[in-house]
Amino acid sequence: MEGKVLQMDGHRVVSFERYLKHPVEKVWRAITNPEHMAKWLTVQSEMELRVDGQLAFRWDNGDLVEGKITKIDPPHELEYTWLEEASGYSVVRWRLKDEGERCLLHLTHTFYEVAVVPDYLAGWHVHLEALDEVINDQFTRFPWERVKEMRSKYTSIMN
């Protein structure tokens, strides 16, 4: 499903909903396990999975996101602050809901400062596709060319 940009309390919110053909617990492991995250999010991650736990995501290009976990209810909800040079302060929230044999994943990324929203739409779009591949044991490599394709698409939609 395509990402959307919503306005909430004067802030831009990137929002995605995806149905994954996996139980919630398996999706939870994929979004919180450093080995899985290294594949689908392309980061070295450190997360203390508790309220007020610290997190750090490091990409090979030197980008760094630091934050703190603000809500956690395994395996249904994870929310954390996201602080990086490019976009400033923001909040990422994952909600996972049982839907029979499937999981409804709802991801929001709320921006409180300036951010290039089409870049985040494209990034999350492709990262979520890669997440599904990781969970399905079909992941081979991260498709950076797909990010460029989706960035062009989202940029044209927003202009």
PDB file of C-alpha atoms in Angstrom:
ATOM      1  CA  MET A   1       0.000   0.000   0.000  1.00  0.00           C
ATOM      2  CA  GLU A   2       1.084   3.513  -0.715  1.00  0.00           C
ATOM      3  CA  GLY A   3       2.165   5.850   2.036  1.00  0.00           C
ATOM      4  CA  LYS A   4       0.116   8.890   2.953  1.00  0.00           C
ATOM      5  CA  VAL A   5       0.937  12.247   4.448  1.00  0.00           C
ATOM      6  CA  LEU A   6      -1.504  13.410   7.087  1.00  0.00           C
ATOM      7  CA  GLN A   7      -1.690  16.633   9.075  1.00  0.00           C
ATOM      8  CA  MET A   8      -2.162  16.171  12.816  1.00  0.00           C
ATOM      9  CA  ASP A   9      -1.972  19.068  15.269  1.00  0.00           C
ATOM     10  CA  GLY A  10      -0.040  21.090  12.693  1.00  0.00           C
ATOM     11  CA  HIS A  11       2.570  18.377  12.101  1.00  0.00           C
ATOM     12  CA  ARG A  12       3.159  16.225   9.045  1.00  0.00           C
ATOM     13  CA  VAL A  13       2.707  12.490   9.584  1.00  0.00           C
ATOM     14  CA  VAL A  14       3.920   9.841   7.156  1.00  0.00           C
ATOM     15  CA  SER A  15       1.563   6.863   7.493  1.00  0.00           C
ATOM     16  CA  PHE A  16       1.620   3.310   6.130  1.00  0.00           C
ATOM     17  CA  GLU A  17      -0.658   0.327   6.624  1.00  0.00           C
ATOM     18  CA  ARG A  18       0.334  -3.109   5.415  1.00  0.00           C
ATOM     19  CA  TYR A  19      -1.149  -6.558   5.828  1.00  0.00           C
ATOM     20  CA  LEU A  20       1.576  -9.134   6.349  1.00  0.00           C
ATOM     21  CA  LYS A  21       0.918 -12.872   6.110  1.00  0.00           C
ATOM     22  CA  HIS A  22       2.564 -13.579   9.450  1.00  0.00           C
ATOM     23  CA  PRO A  23       1.604 -13.663  13.099  1.00  0.00           C
ATOM     24  CA  VAL A  24       2.148 -10.482  15.096  1.00  0.00           C
ATOM     25  CA  GLU A  25       4.932 -12.100  17.148  1.00  0.00           C
ATOM     26  CA  LYS A  26       7.004 -12.823  14.042  1.00  0.00           C
ATOM     27  CA  VAL A  27       6.601  -9.255  12.767  1.00  0.00           C
ATOM     28  CA  TRP A  28       7.488  -7.916  16.233  1.00  0.00           C
ATOM     29  CA  ARG A  29      10.750  -9.892  16.205  1.00  0.00           C
ATOM     30  CA  ALA A  30      11.599  -8.507  12.772  1.00  0.00           C
ATOM     31  CA  ILE A  31      11.107  -4.857  13.837  1.00  0.00           C
ATOM     32  CA  THR A  32      13.029  -5.249  17.113  1.00  0.00           C
ATOM     33  CA  ASN A  33      15.785  -7.780  16.365  1.00  0.00           C
ATOM     34  CA  PRO A  34      19.133  -6.193  15.331  1.00  0.00           C
ATOM     35  CA  GLU A  35      19.942  -8.997  12.871  1.00  0.00           C
ATOM     36  CA  HIS A  36      16.638  -8.537  11.046  1.00  0.00           C
ATOM     37  CA  MET A  37      16.874  -4.737  11.190  1.00  0.00           C
ATOM     38  CA  ALA A  38      20.331  -4.842   9.617  1.00  0.00           C
ATOM     39  CA  LYS A  39      18.689  -6.297   6.510  1.00  0.00           C
ATOM     40  CA  TRP A  40      15.384  -4.470   6.076  1.00  0.00           C
ATOM     41  CA  LEU A  41      16.340  -1.096   7.644  1.00  0.00           C
ATOM     42  CA  THR A  42      20.027  -1.369   6.620  1.00  0.00           C
ATOM     43  CA  VAL A  43      21.234  -0.233  10.055  1.00  0.00           C
ATOM     44  CA  GLN A  44      23.364  -1.333  12.928  1.00  0.00           C
ATOM     45  CA  SER A  45      20.867  -0.991  15.729  1.00  0.00           C
ATOM     46  CA  GLU A  46      20.976  -0.847  19.480  1.00  0.00           C
ATOM     47  CA  MET A  47      17.672  -0.745  21.367  1.00  0.00           C
ATOM     48  CA  GLU A  48      16.884  -1.113  25.035  1.00  0.00           C
ATOM     49  CA  LEU A  49      13.358  -2.499  24.720  1.00  0.00           C
ATOM     50  CA  ARG A  50      11.782  -0.704  27.684  1.00  0.00           C
ATOM     51  CA  VAL A  51      10.190   2.686  28.303  1.00  0.00           C
ATOM     52  CA  ASP A  52      12.979   5.293  28.434  1.00  0.00           C
ATOM     53  CA  GLY A  53      15.351   2.776  26.835  1.00  0.00           C
ATOM     54  CA  GLN A  54      17.912   4.315  24.493  1.00  0.00           C
ATOM     55  CA  LEU A  55      18.186   3.508  20.803  1.00  0.00           C
ATOM     56  CA  ALA A  56      20.700   4.198  18.080  1.00  0.00           C
ATOM     57  CA  PHE A  57      20.540   3.386  14.372  1.00  0.00           C
ATOM     58  CA  ARG A  58      23.761   3.730  12.363  1.00  0.00           C
ATOM     59  CA  TRP A  59      23.912   3.518   8.589  1.00  0.00           C
ATOM     60  CA  ASP A  60      27.053   2.738   6.592  1.00  0.00           C
ATOM     61  CA  ASN A  61      27.029   6.252   5.087  1.00  0.00           C
ATOM     62  CA  GLY A  62      27.526   7.751   8.558  1.00  0.00           C
ATOM     63  CA  ASP A  63      23.918   8.792   9.206  1.00  0.00           C
ATOM     64  CA  LEU A  64      22.909   8.367  12.823  1.00  0.00           C
ATOM     65  CA  VAL A  65      19.508   8.360  14.508  1.00  0.00           C
ATOM     66  CA  GLU A  66      19.317   8.484  18.269  1.00  0.00           C
ATOM     67  CA  GLY A  67      16.224   8.292  20.384  1.00  0.00           C
ATOM     68  CA  LYS A  68      14.368   6.956  23.337  1.00  0.00           C
ATOM     69  CA  ILE A  69      11.555   4.426  23.583  1.00  0.00           C
ATOM     70  CA  THR A  70       8.406   6.199  24.755  1.00  0.00           C
ATOM     71  CA  LYS A  71       5.871   3.335  24.559  1.00  0.00           C
ATOM     72  CA  ILE A  72       6.253  -0.411  24.374  1.00  0.00           C
ATOM     73  CA  ASP A  73       3.604  -3.117  24.569  1.00  0.00           C
ATOM     74  CA  PRO A  74       5.094  -6.300  23.057  1.00  0.00           C
ATOM     75  CA  PRO A  75       4.143  -7.525  20.537  1.00  0.00           C
ATOM     76  CA  HIS A  76       1.605  -4.835  19.614  1.00  0.00           C
ATOM     77  CA  GLU A  77       3.083  -1.363  19.983  1.00  0.00           C
ATOM     78  CA  LEU A  78       6.474   0.305  19.845  1.00  0.00           C
ATOM     79  CA  GLU A  79       7.018   4.062  19.806  1.00  0.00           C
ATOM     80  CA  TYR A  80      10.303   5.937  19.926  1.00  0.00           C
ATOM     81  CA  THR A  81      11.748   9.358  19.345  1.00  0.00           C
ATOM     82  CA  TRP A  82      13.868   9.822  16.236  1.00  0.00           C
ATOM     83  CA  LEU A  83      16.523  12.529  16.350  1.00  0.00           C
ATOM     84  CA  GLU A  84      18.760  13.068  13.350  1.00  0.00           C
ATOM     85  CA  GLU A  85      20.545  15.920  11.660  1.00  0.00           C
ATOM     86  CA  ALA A  86      18.467  15.760   8.445  1.00  0.00           C
ATOM     87  CA  SER A  87      14.986  15.984   9.968  1.00  0.00           C
ATOM     88  CA  GLY A  88      15.442  17.051  13.568  1.00  0.00           C
ATOM     89  CA  TYR A  89      13.060  15.656  16.165  1.00  0.00           C
ATOM     90  CA  SER A  90      10.329  13.213  15.158  1.00  0.00           C
ATOM     91  CA  VAL A  91       8.462  10.184  16.513  1.00  0.00           C
ATOM     92  CA  VAL A  92       8.067   6.728  14.955  1.00  0.00           C
ATOM     93  CA  ARG A  93       5.190   4.512  16.051  1.00  0.00           C
ATOM     94  CA  TRP A  94       4.588   0.872  15.123  1.00  0.00           C
ATOM     95  CA  ARG A  95       1.232  -0.765  15.839  1.00  0.00           C
ATOM     96  CA  LEU A  96       0.675  -4.445  15.098  1.00  0.00           C
ATOM     97  CA  LYS A  97      -2.774  -6.007  15.183  1.00  0.00           C
ATOM     98  CA  ASP A  98      -3.781  -9.654  14.873  1.00  0.00           C
ATOM     99  CA  GLU A  99      -6.006 -10.223  11.840  1.00  0.00           C
ATOM    100  CA  GLY A 100      -6.485 -13.985  11.853  1.00  0.00           C
ATOM    101  CA  GLU A 101      -3.400 -15.497  10.238  1.00  0.00           C
ATOM    102  CA  ARG A 102      -2.219 -12.034   9.226  1.00  0.00           C
ATOM    103  CA  CYS A 103      -0.864  -8.966  10.933  1.00  0.00           C
ATOM    104  CA  LEU A 104      -2.011  -5.423  10.226  1.00  0.00           C
ATOM    105  CA  LEU A 105       1.075  -3.238  10.519  1.00  0.00           C
ATOM    106  CA  HIS A 106       0.473   0.492  10.962  1.00  0.00           C
ATOM    107  CA  LEU A 107       3.549   2.715  10.900  1.00  0.00           C
ATOM    108  CA  THR A 108       3.506   6.463  11.498  1.00  0.00           C
ATOM    109  CA  HIS A 109       6.432   8.884  11.468  1.00  0.00           C
ATOM    110  CA  THR A 110       5.458  12.287  12.894  1.00  0.00           C
ATOM    111  CA  PHE A 111       7.701  15.239  12.034  1.00  0.00           C
ATOM    112  CA  TYR A 112       7.972  18.203  14.388  1.00  0.00           C
ATOM    113  CA  GLU A 113      10.658  20.007  12.405  1.00  0.00           C
ATOM    114  CA  VAL A 114      11.613  20.411   8.750  1.00  0.00           C
ATOM    115  CA  ALA A 115      11.871  17.151   6.817  1.00  0.00           C
ATOM    116  CA  VAL A 116      11.940  16.176   3.155  1.00  0.00           C
ATOM    117  CA  VAL A 117       8.744  14.138   3.355  1.00  0.00           C
ATOM    118  CA  PRO A 118       9.003  12.426  -0.079  1.00  0.00           C
ATOM    119  CA  ASP A 119      12.360  10.980   1.027  1.00  0.00           C
ATOM    120  CA  TYR A 120      10.758   9.459   4.123  1.00  0.00           C
ATOM    121  CA  LEU A 121       7.747   8.198   2.165  1.00  0.00           C
ATOM    122  CA  ALA A 122      10.074   6.483  -0.310  1.00  0.00           C
ATOM    123  CA  GLY A 123      12.378   5.153   2.377  1.00  0.00           C
ATOM    124  CA  TRP A 124       9.662   3.684   4.586  1.00  0.00           C
ATOM    125  CA  HIS A 125       7.826   2.317   1.536  1.00  0.00           C
ATOM    126  CA  VAL A 126      10.850   0.308   0.413  1.00  0.00           C
ATOM    127  CA  HIS A 127      11.984  -0.593   3.935  1.00  0.00           C
ATOM    128  CA  LEU A 128       8.540  -2.094   4.587  1.00  0.00           C
ATOM    129  CA  GLU A 129       8.777  -4.106   1.358  1.00  0.00           C
ATOM    130  CA  ALA A 130      12.183  -5.360   2.517  1.00  0.00           C
ATOM    131  CA  LEU A 131      10.739  -6.147   5.968  1.00  0.00           C
ATOM    132  CA  ASP A 132       8.198  -8.453   4.335  1.00  0.00           C
ATOM    133  CA  GLU A 133      10.983 -10.145   2.358  1.00  0.00           C
ATOM    134  CA  VAL A 134      13.043 -10.654   5.526  1.00  0.00           C
ATOM    135  CA  ILE A 135      10.088 -12.213   7.336  1.00  0.00           C
ATOM    136  CA  ASN A 136       9.427 -14.467   4.305  1.00  0.00           C
ATOM    137  CA  ASP A 137      13.113 -15.528   4.195  1.00  0.00           C
ATOM    138  CA  GLN A 138      13.288 -14.146   0.634  1.00  0.00           C
ATOM    139  CA  PHE A 139      15.615 -11.208   1.297  1.00  0.00           C
ATOM    140  CA  THR A 140      18.747 -11.070  -0.877  1.00  0.00           C
ATOM    141  CA  ARG A 141      19.870  -7.439  -0.840  1.00  0.00           C
ATOM    142  CA  PHE A 142      18.386  -4.041  -0.151  1.00  0.00           C
ATOM    143  CA  PRO A 143      16.995  -2.448  -3.371  1.00  0.00           C
ATOM    144  CA  TRP A 144      18.450   1.072  -3.253  1.00  0.00           C
ATOM    145  CA  GLU A 145      17.359   1.653  -6.874  1.00  0.00           C
ATOM    146  CA  ARG A 146      13.752   1.094  -5.751  1.00  0.00           C
ATOM    147  CA  VAL A 147      14.140   3.911  -3.193  1.00  0.00           C
ATOM    148  CA  LYS A 148      15.113   6.287  -6.020  1.00  0.00           C
ATOM    149  CA  GLU A 149      12.124   5.123  -8.076  1.00  0.00           C
ATOM    150  CA  MET A 150       9.715   5.632  -5.166  1.00  0.00           C
ATOM    151  CA  ARG A 151      11.243   9.024  -4.283  1.00  0.00           C
ATOM    152  CA  SER A 152      10.499  10.222  -7.828  1.00  0.00           C
ATOM    153  CA  LYS A 153       6.968   8.866  -7.589  1.00  0.00           C
ATOM    154  CA  TYR A 154       6.207  10.445  -4.197  1.00  0.00           C
ATOM    155  CA  THR A 155       7.849  13.741  -5.205  1.00  0.00           C
ATOM    156  CA  SER A 156       5.632  13.962  -8.307  1.00  0.00           C
ATOM    157  CA  ILE A 157       2.514  13.164  -6.263  1.00  0.00           C
ATOM    158  CA  MET A 158       3.286  15.848  -3.687  1.00  0.00           C
ATOM    159  CA  ASN A 159       4.086  18.574  -6.230  1.00  0.00           C
TER     160      ASN A 159
END
